[in-house]
JSON list of N, CA and C in Angstrom, two decimals:
[
{"chain": "A", "resi": 1056, "resn": "ASP", "atom": "N", "xyz": [-16.95, 28.16, -6.13]},
{"chain": "A", "resi": 1056, "resn": "ASP", "atom": "CA", "xyz": [-18.14, 27.96, -5.14]},
{"chain": "A", "resi": 1056, "resn": "ASP", "atom": "C", "xyz": [-17.66, 27.39, -3.90]},
{"chain": "A", "resi": 1057, "resn": "CYS", "atom": "N", "xyz": [-16.76, 27.91, -3.25]},
{"chain": "A", "resi": 1057, "resn": "CYS", "atom": "CA", "xyz": [-16.35, 27.44, -1.98]},
{"chain": "A", "resi": 1057, "resn": "CYS", "atom": "C", "xyz": [-16.93, 28.00, -0.78]},
{"chain": "A", "resi": 1058, "resn": "ASN", "atom": "N", "xyz": [-17.60, 27.08, 0.05]},
{"chain": "A", "resi": 1058, "resn": "ASN", "atom": "CA", "xyz": [-18.30, 27.55, 1.14]},
{"chain": "A", "resi": 1058, "resn": "ASN", "atom": "C", "xyz": [-17.40, 27.45, 2.48]},
{"chain": "A", "resi": 1059, "resn": "TYR", "atom": "N", "xyz": [-16.36, 26.43, 2.44]},
{"chain": "A", "resi": 1059, "resn": "TYR", "atom": "CA", "xyz": [-15.55, 26.25, 3.57]},
{"chain": "A", "resi": 1059, "resn": "TYR", "atom": "C", "xyz": [-14.15, 26.02, 3.16]},
{"chain": "A", "resi": 1060, "resn": "LEU", "atom": "N", "xyz": [-13.24, 26.77, 3.92]},
{"chain": "A", "resi": 1060, "resn": "LEU", "atom": "CA", "xyz": [-11.89, 26.56, 3.58]},
{"chain": "A", "resi": 1060, "resn": "LEU", "atom": "C", "xyz": [-11.19, 25.69, 4.70]},
{"chain": "A", "resi": 1061, "resn": "MET", "atom": "N", "xyz": [-10.19, 25.04, 4.15]},
{"chain": "A", "resi": 1061, "resn": "MET", "atom": "CA", "xyz": [-9.53, 24.20, 5.10]},
{"chain": "A", "resi": 1061, "resn": "MET", "atom": "C", "xyz": [-8.59, 25.11, 6.11]},
{"chain": "A", "resi": 1062, "resn": "ASP", "atom": "N", "xyz": [-8.89, 24.92, 7.37]},
{"chain": "A", "resi": 1062, "resn": "ASP", "atom": "CA", "xyz": [-8.10, 25.68, 8.30]},
{"chain": "A", "resi": 1062, "resn": "ASP", "atom": "C", "xyz": [-6.83, 25.03, 8.64]},
{"chain": "A", "resi": 1063, "resn": "ASP", "atom": "N", "xyz": [-5.92, 25.68, 9.44]},
{"chain": "A", "resi": 1063, "resn": "ASP", "atom": "CA", "xyz": [-4.64, 25.17, 9.79]},
{"chain": "A", "resi": 1063, "resn": "ASP", "atom": "C", "xyz": [-4.69, 23.84, 10.62]},
{"chain": "A", "resi": 1064, "resn": "ASN", "atom": "N", "xyz": [-5.66, 23.71, 11.38]},
{"chain": "A", "resi": 1064, "resn": "ASN", "atom": "CA", "xyz": [-5.77, 22.45, 12.32]},
{"chain": "A", "resi": 1064, "resn": "ASN", "atom": "C", "xyz": [-6.11, 21.39, 11.37]},
{"chain": "A", "resi": 1065, "resn": "ARG", "atom": "N", "xyz": [-7.13, 21.57, 10.58]},
{"chain": "A", "resi": 1065, "resn": "ARG", "atom": "CA", "xyz": [-7.64, 20.45, 9.65]},
{"chain": "A", "resi": 1065, "resn": "ARG", "atom": "C", "xyz": [-6.60, 20.12, 8.60]},
{"chain": "A", "resi": 1066, "resn": "MET", "atom": "N", "xyz": [-5.73, 21.07, 8.09]},
{"chain": "A", "resi": 1066, "resn": "MET", "atom": "CA", "xyz": [-4.58, 20.81, 7.27]},
{"chain": "A", "resi": 1066, "resn": "MET", "atom": "C", "xyz": [-3.62, 19.87, 8.00]},
{"chain": "A", "resi": 1067, "resn": "ILE", "atom": "N", "xyz": [-3.27, 20.08, 9.12]},
{"chain": "A", "resi": 1067, "resn": "ILE", "atom": "CA", "xyz": [-2.31, 19.25, 9.90]},
{"chain": "A", "resi": 1067, "resn": "ILE", "atom": "C", "xyz": [-2.86, 17.84, 10.13]},
{"chain": "A", "resi": 1068, "resn": "SER", "atom": "N", "xyz": [-4.05, 17.77, 10.39]},
{"chain": "A", "resi": 1068, "resn": "SER", "atom": "CA", "xyz": [-4.77, 16.42, 10.52]},
{"chain": "A", "resi": 1068, "resn": "SER", "atom": "C", "xyz": [-4.86, 15.75, 9.18]},
{"chain": "A", "resi": 1069, "resn": "VAL", "atom": "N", "xyz": [-5.11, 16.41, 8.13]},
{"chain": "A", "resi": 1069, "resn": "VAL", "atom": "CA", "xyz": [-5.14, 15.65, 6.75]},
{"chain": "A", "resi": 1069, "resn": "VAL", "atom": "C", "xyz": [-3.80, 15.29, 6.43]},
{"chain": "A", "resi": 1070, "resn": "LEU", "atom": "N", "xyz": [-2.69, 16.08, 6.47]},
{"chain": "A", "resi": 1070, "resn": "LEU", "atom": "CA", "xyz": [-1.37, 15.64, 6.28]},
{"chain": "A", "resi": 1070, "resn": "LEU", "atom": "C", "xyz": [-0.97, 14.37, 7.09]},
{"chain": "A", "resi": 1071, "resn": "GLN", "atom": "N", "xyz": [-1.37, 14.24, 8.33]},
{"chain": "A", "resi": 1071, "resn": "GLN", "atom": "CA", "xyz": [-0.99, 13.34, 9.15]},
{"chain": "A", "resi": 1071, "resn": "GLN", "atom": "C", "xyz": [-1.70, 12.04, 8.56]},
{"chain": "A", "resi": 1072, "resn": "GLN", "atom": "N", "xyz": [-2.87, 12.10, 8.26]},
{"chain": "A", "resi": 1072, "resn": "GLN", "atom": "CA", "xyz": [-3.55, 11.02, 7.85]},
{"chain": "A", "resi": 1072, "resn": "GLN", "atom": "C", "xyz": [-2.98, 10.55, 6.43]},
{"chain": "A", "resi": 1073, "resn": "MET", "atom": "N", "xyz": [-2.56, 11.41, 5.51]},
{"chain": "A", "resi": 1073, "resn": "MET", "atom": "CA", "xyz": [-1.95, 11.01, 4.37]},
{"chain": "A", "resi": 1073, "resn": "MET", "atom": "C", "xyz": [-0.59, 10.44, 4.52]},
{"chain": "A", "resi": 1074, "resn": "GLU", "atom": "N", "xyz": [0.18, 10.90, 5.42]},
{"chain": "A", "resi": 1074, "resn": "GLU", "atom": "CA", "xyz": [1.59, 10.43, 5.66]},
{"chain": "A", "resi": 1074, "resn": "GLU", "atom": "C", "xyz": [1.40, 8.98, 6.25]},
{"chain": "A", "resi": 1075, "resn": "ASN", "atom": "N", "xyz": [0.41, 8.61, 6.85]},
{"chain": "A", "resi": 1075, "resn": "ASN", "atom": "CA", "xyz": [0.22, 7.31, 7.52]},
{"chain": "A", "resi": 1075, "resn": "ASN", "atom": "C", "xyz": [-0.05, 6.28, 6.62]},
{"chain": "A", "resi": 1076, "resn": "GLN", "atom": "N", "xyz": [-0.32, 6.72, 5.36]},
{"chain": "A", "resi": 1076, "resn": "GLN", "atom": "CA", "xyz": [-0.76, 5.67, 4.38]},
{"chain": "A", "resi": 1076, "resn": "GLN", "atom": "C", "xyz": [0.52, 4.96, 3.60]},
{"chain": "A", "resi": 1077, "resn": "THR", "atom": "N", "xyz": [0.35, 3.81, 3.00]},
{"chain": "A", "resi": 1077, "resn": "THR", "atom": "CA", "xyz": [1.30, 3.15, 2.50]},
{"chain": "A", "resi": 1077, "resn": "THR", "atom": "C", "xyz": [1.60, 3.41, 1.12]},
{"chain": "A", "resi": 1078, "resn": "ASN", "atom": "N", "xyz": [0.69, 4.03, 0.28]},
{"chain": "A", "resi": 1078, "resn": "ASN", "atom": "CA", "xyz": [0.95, 4.37, -1.01]},
{"chain": "A", "resi": 1078, "resn": "ASN", "atom": "C", "xyz": [0.28, 5.71, -1.54]},
{"chain": "A", "resi": 1079, "resn": "ASP", "atom": "N", "xyz": [0.57, 6.11, -2.66]},
{"chain": "A", "resi": 1079, "resn": "ASP", "atom": "CA", "xyz": [0.10, 7.32, -3.01]},
{"chain": "A", "resi": 1079, "resn": "ASP", "atom": "C", "xyz": [-1.47, 7.24, -3.45]},
{"chain": "A", "resi": 1080, "resn": "THR", "atom": "N", "xyz": [-1.87, 6.05, -3.87]},
{"chain": "A", "resi": 1080, "resn": "THR", "atom": "CA", "xyz": [-3.26, 5.82, -4.23]},
{"chain": "A", "resi": 1080, "resn": "THR", "atom": "C", "xyz": [-4.19, 6.21, -3.00]},
{"chain": "A", "resi": 1081, "resn": "LYS", "atom": "N", "xyz": [-3.75, 5.54, -1.94]},
{"chain": "A", "resi": 1081, "resn": "LYS", "atom": "CA", "xyz": [-4.62, 5.86, -0.67]},
{"chain": "A", "resi": 1081, "resn": "LYS", "atom": "C", "xyz": [-4.40, 7.40, -0.22]},
{"chain": "A", "resi": 1082, "resn": "LYS", "atom": "N", "xyz": [-3.31, 7.93, -0.47]},
{"chain": "A", "resi": 1082, "resn": "LYS", "atom": "CA", "xyz": [-3.10, 9.37, -0.07]},
{"chain": "A", "resi": 1082, "resn": "LYS", "atom": "C", "xyz": [-3.96, 10.15, -0.84]},
{"chain": "A", "resi": 1083, "resn": "ILE", "atom": "N", "xyz": [-4.08, 9.95, -2.16]},
{"chain": "A", "resi": 1083, "resn": "ILE", "atom": "CA", "xyz": [-4.81, 10.91, -3.00]},
{"chain": "A", "resi": 1083, "resn": "ILE", "atom": "C", "xyz": [-6.35, 10.71, -2.78]},
{"chain": "A", "resi": 1084, "resn": "ASN", "atom": "N", "xyz": [-6.79, 9.46, -2.35]},
{"chain": "A", "resi": 1084, "resn": "ASN", "atom": "CA", "xyz": [-8.21, 9.14, -1.96]},
{"chain": "A", "resi": 1084, "resn": "ASN", "atom": "C", "xyz": [-8.51, 10.01, -0.72]},
{"chain": "A", "resi": 1085, "resn": "ILE", "atom": "N", "xyz": [-7.76, 10.13, 0.25]},
{"chain": "A", "resi": 1085, "resn": "ILE", "atom": "CA", "xyz": [-7.91, 10.87, 1.43]},
{"chain": "A", "resi": 1085, "resn": "ILE", "atom": "C", "xyz": [-8.11, 12.36, 1.08]},
{"chain": "A", "resi": 1086, "resn": "ILE", "atom": "N", "xyz": [-7.22, 13.04, 0.36]},
{"chain": "A", "resi": 1086, "resn": "ILE", "atom": "CA", "xyz": [-7.30, 14.34, 0.11]},
{"chain": "A", "resi": 1086, "resn": "ILE", "atom": "C", "xyz": [-8.60, 14.62, -0.84]},
{"chain": "A", "resi": 1087, "resn": "LYS", "atom": "N", "xyz": [-8.86, 13.63, -1.71]},
{"chain": "A", "resi": 1087, "resn": "LYS", "atom": "CA", "xyz": [-10.07, 13.91, -2.57]},
{"chain": "A", "resi": 1087, "resn": "LYS", "atom": "C", "xyz": [-11.37, 13.92, -1.84]},
{"chain": "A", "resi": 1088, "resn": "ALA", "atom": "N", "xyz": [-11.42, 13.10, -0.73]},
{"chain": "A", "resi": 1088, "resn": "ALA", "atom": "CA", "xyz": [-12.55, 13.03, 0.13]},
{"chain": "A", "resi": 1088, "resn": "ALA", "atom": "C", "xyz": [-12.75, 14.35, 0.80]},
{"chain": "A", "resi": 1089, "resn": "TYR", "atom": "N", "xyz": [-11.56, 14.95, 1.23]},
{"chain": "A", "resi": 1089, "resn": "TYR", "atom": "CA", "xyz": [-11.71, 16.28, 2.04]},
{"chain": "A", "resi": 1089, "resn": "TYR", "atom": "C", "xyz": [-12.09, 17.32, 1.09]},
{"chain": "A", "resi": 1090, "resn": "LEU", "atom": "N", "xyz": [-11.56, 17.35, -0.15]},
{"chain": "A", "resi": 1090, "resn": "LEU", "atom": "CA", "xyz": [-11.91, 18.41, -1.04]},
{"chain": "A", "resi": 1090, "resn": "LEU", "atom": "C", "xyz": [-13.32, 18.41, -1.61]},
{"chain": "A", "resi": 1091, "resn": "GLN", "atom": "N", "xyz": [-14.08, 17.35, -1.26]},
{"chain": "A", "resi": 1091, "resn": "GLN", "atom": "CA", "xyz": [-15.53, 17.36, -1.63]},
{"chain": "A", "resi": 1091, "resn": "GLN", "atom": "C", "xyz": [-16.25, 18.33, -0.67]},
{"chain": "A", "resi": 1092, "resn": "ARG", "atom": "N", "xyz": [-15.53, 18.59, 0.45]},
{"chain": "A", "resi": 1092, "resn": "ARG", "atom": "CA", "xyz": [-16.32, 19.50, 1.42]},
{"chain": "A", "resi": 1092, "resn": "ARG", "atom": "C", "xyz": [-15.43, 20.76, 1.69]},
{"chain": "A", "resi": 1093, "resn": "LEU", "atom": "N", "xyz": [-14.28, 20.79, 1.32]},
{"chain": "A", "resi": 1093, "resn": "LEU", "atom": "CA", "xyz": [-13.34, 22.03, 1.63]},
{"chain": "A", "resi": 1093, "resn": "LEU", "atom": "C", "xyz": [-12.50, 22.47, 0.60]},
{"chain": "A", "resi": 1094, "resn": "CYS", "atom": "N", "xyz": [-12.30, 23.63, 0.57]},
{"chain": "A", "resi": 1094, "resn": "CYS", "atom": "CA", "xyz": [-11.39, 24.24, -0.44]},
{"chain": "A", "resi": 1094, "resn": "CYS", "atom": "C", "xyz": [-9.98, 24.59, 0.25]},
{"chain": "A", "resi": 1095, "resn": "ILE", "atom": "N", "xyz": [-9.07, 24.81, -0.68]},
{"chain": "A", "resi": 1095, "resn": "ILE", "atom": "CA", "xyz": [-7.66, 25.01, -0.32]},
{"chain": "A", "resi": 1095, "resn": "ILE", "atom": "C", "xyz": [-7.16, 26.17, -1.01]},
{"chain": "A", "resi": 1096, "resn": "ASN", "atom": "N", "xyz": [-6.05, 26.80, -0.46]},
{"chain": "A", "resi": 1096, "resn": "ASN", "atom": "CA", "xyz": [-5.38, 27.73, -1.23]},
{"chain": "A", "resi": 1096, "resn": "ASN", "atom": "C", "xyz": [-4.05, 27.08, -1.95]},
{"chain": "A", "resi": 1097, "resn": "THR", "atom": "N", "xyz": [-3.46, 27.91, -2.70]},
{"chain": "A", "resi": 1097, "resn": "THR", "atom": "CA", "xyz": [-2.36, 27.43, -3.52]},
{"chain": "A", "resi": 1097, "resn": "THR", "atom": "C", "xyz": [-1.17, 26.98, -2.56]},
{"chain": "A", "resi": 1098, "resn": "ASN", "atom": "N", "xyz": [-0.82, 27.61, -1.52]},
{"chain": "A", "resi": 1098, "resn": "ASN", "atom": "CA", "xyz": [0.13, 27.17, -0.58]},
{"chain": "A", "resi": 1098, "resn": "ASN", "atom": "C", "xyz": [-0.18, 25.84, 0.12]},
{"chain": "A", "resi": 1099, "resn": "GLN", "atom": "N", "xyz": [-1.40, 25.69, 0.30]},
{"chain": "A", "resi": 1099, "resn": "GLN", "atom": "CA", "xyz": [-1.85, 24.41, 0.90]},
{"chain": "A", "resi": 1099, "resn": "GLN", "atom": "C", "xyz": [-1.69, 23.25, -0.04]},
{"chain": "A", "resi": 1100, "resn": "MET", "atom": "N", "xyz": [-2.14, 23.62, -1.30]},
{"chain": "A", "resi": 1100, "resn": "MET", "atom": "CA", "xyz": [-2.03, 22.61, -2.31]},
{"chain": "A", "resi": 1100, "resn": "MET", "atom": "C", "xyz": [-0.62, 22.22, -2.55]},
{"chain": "A", "resi": 1101, "resn": "LEU", "atom": "N", "xyz": [0.37, 23.14, -2.44]},
{"chain": "A", "resi": 1101, "resn": "LEU", "atom": "CA", "xyz": [1.87, 22.71, -2.67]},
{"chain": "A", "resi": 1101, "resn": "LEU", "atom": "C", "xyz": [2.29, 21.82, -1.54]},
{"chain": "A", "resi": 1102, "resn": "THR", "atom": "N", "xyz": [1.78, 22.21, -0.30]},
{"chain": "A", "resi": 1102, "resn": "THR", "atom": "CA", "xyz": [2.27, 21.42, 0.82]},
{"chain": "A", "resi": 1102, "resn": "THR", "atom": "C", "xyz": [1.66, 20.03, 0.78]},
{"chain": "A", "resi": 1103, "resn": "ILE", "atom": "N", "xyz": [0.59, 19.90, 0.32]},
{"chain": "A", "resi": 1103, "resn": "ILE", "atom": "CA", "xyz": [-0.07, 18.50, 0.18]},
{"chain": "A", "resi": 1103, "resn": "ILE", "atom": "C", "xyz": [0.67, 17.69, -0.93]},
{"chain": "A", "resi": 1104, "resn": "MET", "atom": "N", "xyz": [0.98, 18.41, -1.99]},
{"chain": "A", "resi": 1104, "resn": "MET", "atom": "CA", "xyz": [1.70, 17.64, -3.07]},
{"chain": "A", "resi": 1104, "resn": "MET", "atom": "C", "xyz": [2.99, 17.05, -2.65]},
{"chain": "A", "resi": 1105, "resn": "GLU", "atom": "N", "xyz": [3.70, 17.73, -1.61]},
{"chain": "A", "resi": 1105, "resn": "GLU", "atom": "CA", "xyz": [4.88, 17.22, -0.99]},
{"chain": "A", "resi": 1105, "resn": "GLU", "atom": "C", "xyz": [4.83, 15.74, -0.31]},
{"chain": "A", "resi": 1106, "resn": "VAL", "atom": "N", "xyz": [3.64, 15.50, 0.01]},
{"chain": "A", "resi": 1106, "resn": "VAL", "atom": "CA", "xyz": [3.35, 14.26, 0.67]},
{"chain": "A", "resi": 1106, "resn": "VAL", "atom": "C", "xyz": [3.40, 13.12, -0.28]},
{"chain": "A", "resi": 1107, "resn": "PHE", "atom": "N", "xyz": [3.11, 13.34, -1.53]},
{"chain": "A", "resi": 1107, "resn": "PHE", "atom": "CA", "xyz": [3.13, 12.27, -2.62]},
{"chain": "A", "resi": 1107, "resn": "PHE", "atom": "C", "xyz": [4.51, 11.94, -2.99]},
{"chain": "A", "resi": 1108, "resn": "GLU", "atom": "N", "xyz": [4.89, 10.62, -3.12]},
{"chain": "A", "resi": 1108, "resn": "GLU", "atom": "CA", "xyz": [6.12, 10.15, -3.55]},
{"chain": "A", "resi": 1108, "resn": "GLU", "atom": "C", "xyz": [6.34, 10.21, -5.08]},
{"chain": "A", "resi": 1109, "resn": "SER", "atom": "N", "xyz": [5.39, 9.90, -5.84]},
{"chain": "A", "resi": 1109, "resn": "SER", "atom": "CA", "xyz": [5.42, 9.87, -7.21]},
{"chain": "A", "resi": 1109, "resn": "SER", "atom": "C", "xyz": [5.19, 11.21, -7.83]},
{"chain": "A", "resi": 1110, "resn": "GLU", "atom": "N", "xyz": [5.99, 11.48, -8.81]},
{"chain": "A", "resi": 1110, "resn": "GLU", "atom": "CA", "xyz": [5.80, 12.64, -9.57]},
{"chain": "A", "resi": 1110, "resn": "GLU", "atom": "C", "xyz": [4.49, 12.75, -10.35]},
{"chain": "A", "resi": 1111, "resn": "GLN", "atom": "N", "xyz": [3.98, 11.62, -10.86]},
{"chain": "A", "resi": 1111, "resn": "GLN", "atom": "CA", "xyz": [2.77, 11.43, -11.51]},
{"chain": "A", "resi": 1111, "resn": "GLN", "atom": "C", "xyz": [1.64, 11.72, -10.60]},
{"chain": "A", "resi": 1112, "resn": "PHE", "atom": "N", "xyz": [1.70, 11.19, -9.36]},
{"chain": "A", "resi": 1112, "resn": "PHE", "atom": "CA", "xyz": [0.58, 11.67, -8.50]},
{"chain": "A", "resi": 1112, "resn": "PHE", "atom": "C", "xyz": [0.65, 13.10, -7.97]},
{"chain": "A", "resi": 1113, "resn": "LYS", "atom": "N", "xyz": [1.77, 13.69, -7.82]},
{"chain": "A", "resi": 1113, "resn": "LYS", "atom": "CA", "xyz": [1.98, 15.12, -7.56]},
{"chain": "A", "resi": 1113, "resn": "LYS", "atom": "C", "xyz": [1.30, 15.95, -8.76]},
{"chain": "A", "resi": 1114, "resn": "HIS", "atom": "N", "xyz": [1.56, 15.57, -10.06]},
{"chain": "A", "resi": 1114, "resn": "HIS", "atom": "CA", "xyz": [0.89, 16.11, -11.12]},
{"chain": "A", "resi": 1114, "resn": "HIS", "atom": "C", "xyz": [-0.52, 15.98, -11.19]},
{"chain": "A", "resi": 1115, "resn": "ASP", "atom": "N", "xyz": [-1.03, 14.63, -10.98]},
{"chain": "A", "resi": 1115, "resn": "ASP", "atom": "CA", "xyz": [-2.46, 14.39, -11.02]},
{"chain": "A", "resi": 1115, "resn": "ASP", "atom": "C", "xyz": [-3.23, 15.21, -9.94]},
{"chain": "A", "resi": 1116, "resn": "PHE", "atom": "N", "xyz": [-2.52, 15.36, -8.82]},
{"chain": "A", "resi": 1116, "resn": "PHE", "atom": "CA", "xyz": [-3.25, 16.18, -7.72]},
{"chain": "A", "resi": 1116, "resn": "PHE", "atom": "C", "xyz": [-3.33, 17.66, -8.08]},
{"chain": "A", "resi": 1117, "resn": "PHE", "atom": "N", "xyz": [-2.13, 18.19, -8.75]},
{"chain": "A", "resi": 1117, "resn": "PHE", "atom": "CA", "xyz": [-2.17, 19.47, -9.07]},
{"chain": "A", "resi": 1117, "resn": "PHE", "atom": "C", "xyz": [-3.34, 19.80, -10.13]},
{"chain": "A", "resi": 1118, "resn": "ILE", "atom": "N", "xyz": [-3.53, 18.90, -11.03]},
{"chain": "A", "resi": 1118, "resn": "ILE", "atom": "CA", "xyz": [-4.59, 19.12, -12.03]},
{"chain": "A", "resi": 1118, "resn": "ILE", "atom": "C", "xyz": [-6.05, 19.07, -11.25]},
{"chain": "A", "resi": 1119, "resn": "TYR", "atom": "N", "xyz": [-6.14, 18.03, -10.51]},
{"chain": "A", "resi": 1119, "resn": "TYR", "atom": "CA", "xyz": [-7.34, 17.71, -9.80]},
{"chain": "A", "resi": 1119, "resn": "TYR", "atom": "C", "xyz": [-7.71, 18.98, -8.92]},
{"chain": "A", "resi": 1120, "resn": "SER", "atom": "N", "xyz": [-6.81, 19.41, -8.22]},
{"chain": "A", "resi": 1120, "resn": "SER", "atom": "CA", "xyz": [-7.10, 20.42, -7.15]},
{"chain": "A", "resi": 1120, "resn": "SER", "atom": "C", "xyz": [-7.55, 21.81, -7.70]},
{"chain": "A", "resi": 1121, "resn": "LYS", "atom": "N", "xyz": [-7.38, 21.97, -9.08]},
{"chain": "A", "resi": 1121, "resn": "LYS", "atom": "CA", "xyz": [-7.69, 23.41, -9.58]},
{"chain": "A", "resi": 1121, "resn": "LYS", "atom": "C", "xyz": [-9.09, 23.79, -9.14]},
{"chain": "A", "resi": 1122, "resn": "GLU", "atom": "N", "xyz": [-10.15, 22.94, -9.20]},
{"chain": "A", "resi": 1122, "resn": "GLU", "atom": "CA", "xyz": [-11.42, 23.45, -8.93]},
{"chain": "A", "resi": 1122, "resn": "GLU", "atom": "C", "xyz": [-11.83, 23.65, -7.50]},
{"chain": "A", "resi": 1123, "resn": "PHE", "atom": "N", "xyz": [-10.72, 23.38, -6.66]},
{"chain": "A", "resi": 1123, "resn": "PHE", "atom": "CA", "xyz": [-10.93, 23.62, -5.32]},
{"chain": "A", "resi": 1123, "resn": "PHE", "atom": "C", "xyz": [-10.07, 24.63, -4.62]},
{"chain": "A", "resi": 1124, "resn": "ILE", "atom": "N", "xyz": [-9.36, 25.37, -5.49]},
{"chain": "A", "resi": 1124, "resn": "ILE", "atom": "CA", "xyz": [-8.35, 26.41, -5.16]},
{"chain": "A", "resi": 1124, "resn": "ILE", "atom": "C", "xyz": [-9.19, 27.84, -4.96]},
{"chain": "A", "resi": 1125, "resn": "THR", "atom": "N", "xyz": [-8.78, 28.40, -3.96]},
{"chain": "A", "resi": 1125, "resn": "THR", "atom": "CA", "xyz": [-9.51, 29.77, -3.58]},
{"chain": "A", "resi": 1125, "resn": "THR", "atom": "C", "xyz": [-8.82, 30.98, -4.29]},
{"chain": "A", "resi": 1126, "resn": "ASP", "atom": "N", "xyz": [-7.36, 30.83, -4.46]},
{"chain": "A", "resi": 1126, "resn": "ASP", "atom": "CA", "xyz": [-6.65, 31.83, -5.05]},
{"chain": "A", "resi": 1126, "resn": "ASP", "atom": "C", "xyz": [-6.15, 31.48, -6.32]},
{"chain": "A", "resi": 1127, "resn": "LEU", "atom": "N", "xyz": [-7.15, 31.37, -7.32]},
{"chain": "A", "resi": 1127, "resn": "LEU", "atom": "CA", "xyz": [-6.71, 30.77, -8.58]},
{"chain": "A", "resi": 1127, "resn": "LEU", "atom": "C", "xyz": [-5.70, 31.63, -9.38]},
{"chain": "A", "resi": 1128, "resn": "GLU", "atom": "N", "xyz": [-5.58, 32.91, -9.05]},
{"chain": "A", "resi": 1128, "resn": "GLU", "atom": "CA", "xyz": [-4.57, 33.81, -9.63]},
{"chain": "A", "resi": 1128, "resn": "GLU", "atom": "C", "xyz": [-3.13, 33.26, -9.24]},
{"chain": "A", "resi": 1129, "resn": "ASN", "atom": "N", "xyz": [-3.03, 32.77, -7.99]},
{"chain": "A", "resi": 1129, "resn": "ASN", "atom": "CA", "xyz": [-1.66, 32.30, -7.71]},
{"chain": "A", "resi": 1129, "resn": "ASN", "atom": "C", "xyz": [-1.38, 30.87, -8.17]},
{"chain": "A", "resi": 1130, "resn": "TYR", "atom": "N", "xyz": [-2.50, 29.97, -8.28]},
{"chain": "A", "resi": 1130, "resn": "TYR", "atom": "CA", "xyz": [-2.38, 28.72, -8.97]},
{"chain": "A", "resi": 1130, "resn": "TYR", "atom": "C", "xyz": [-1.91, 28.99, -10.30]},
{"chain": "A", "resi": 1131, "resn": "LYS", "atom": "N", "xyz": [-2.48, 29.76, -11.10]},
{"chain": "A", "resi": 1131, "resn": "LYS", "atom": "CA", "xyz": [-2.33, 30.04, -12.49]},
{"chain": "A", "resi": 1131, "resn": "LYS", "atom": "C", "xyz": [-0.80, 30.42, -12.78]},
{"chain": "A", "resi": 1132, "resn": "LYS", "atom": "N", "xyz": [-0.18, 31.14, -11.71]},
{"chain": "A", "resi": 1132, "resn": "LYS", "atom": "CA", "xyz": [1.22, 31.45, -11.87]},
{"chain": "A", "resi": 1132, "resn": "LYS", "atom": "C", "xyz": [2.11, 30.22, -11.95]},
{"chain": "A", "resi": 1133, "resn": "LEU", "atom": "N", "xyz": [1.71, 29.15, -11.35]},
{"chain": "A", "resi": 1133, "resn": "LEU", "atom": "CA", "xyz": [2.43, 27.90, -11.28]},
{"chain": "A", "resi": 1133, "resn": "LEU", "atom": "C", "xyz": [2.49, 27.04, -12.64]},
{"chain": "A", "resi": 1134, "resn": "VAL", "atom": "N", "xyz": [1.37, 27.31, -13.41]},
{"chain": "A", "resi": 1134, "resn": "VAL", "atom": "CA", "xyz": [1.16, 26.58, -14.63]},
{"chain": "A", "resi": 1134, "resn": "VAL", "atom": "C", "xyz": [2.26, 27.17, -15.69]},
{"chain": "A", "resi": 1135, "resn": "LYS", "atom": "N", "xyz": [2.88, 26.26, -16.27]},
{"chain": "A", "resi": 1135, "resn": "LYS", "atom": "CA", "xyz": [3.91, 26.68, -17.13]},
{"chain": "A", "resi": 1135, "resn": "LYS", "atom": "C", "xyz": [3.43, 26.60, -18.65]}
]
């Protein structure tokens, strides 16, 4: 039920905000706030995952983002 997709300009802004944070907890809080209003595709999700330093946070975000993914068929290809 996605009404709004994250465009490239917003994506750049979100990534910059995340990269300016001192830890992964703050980074994930930023992206979660955006995902309340916007959906992302699998490529965007993978790009966002790269910002996290911890493998645990990368995994947590991967699981969390599933309900906000617009191309679920591509997302499912990543699940092992």
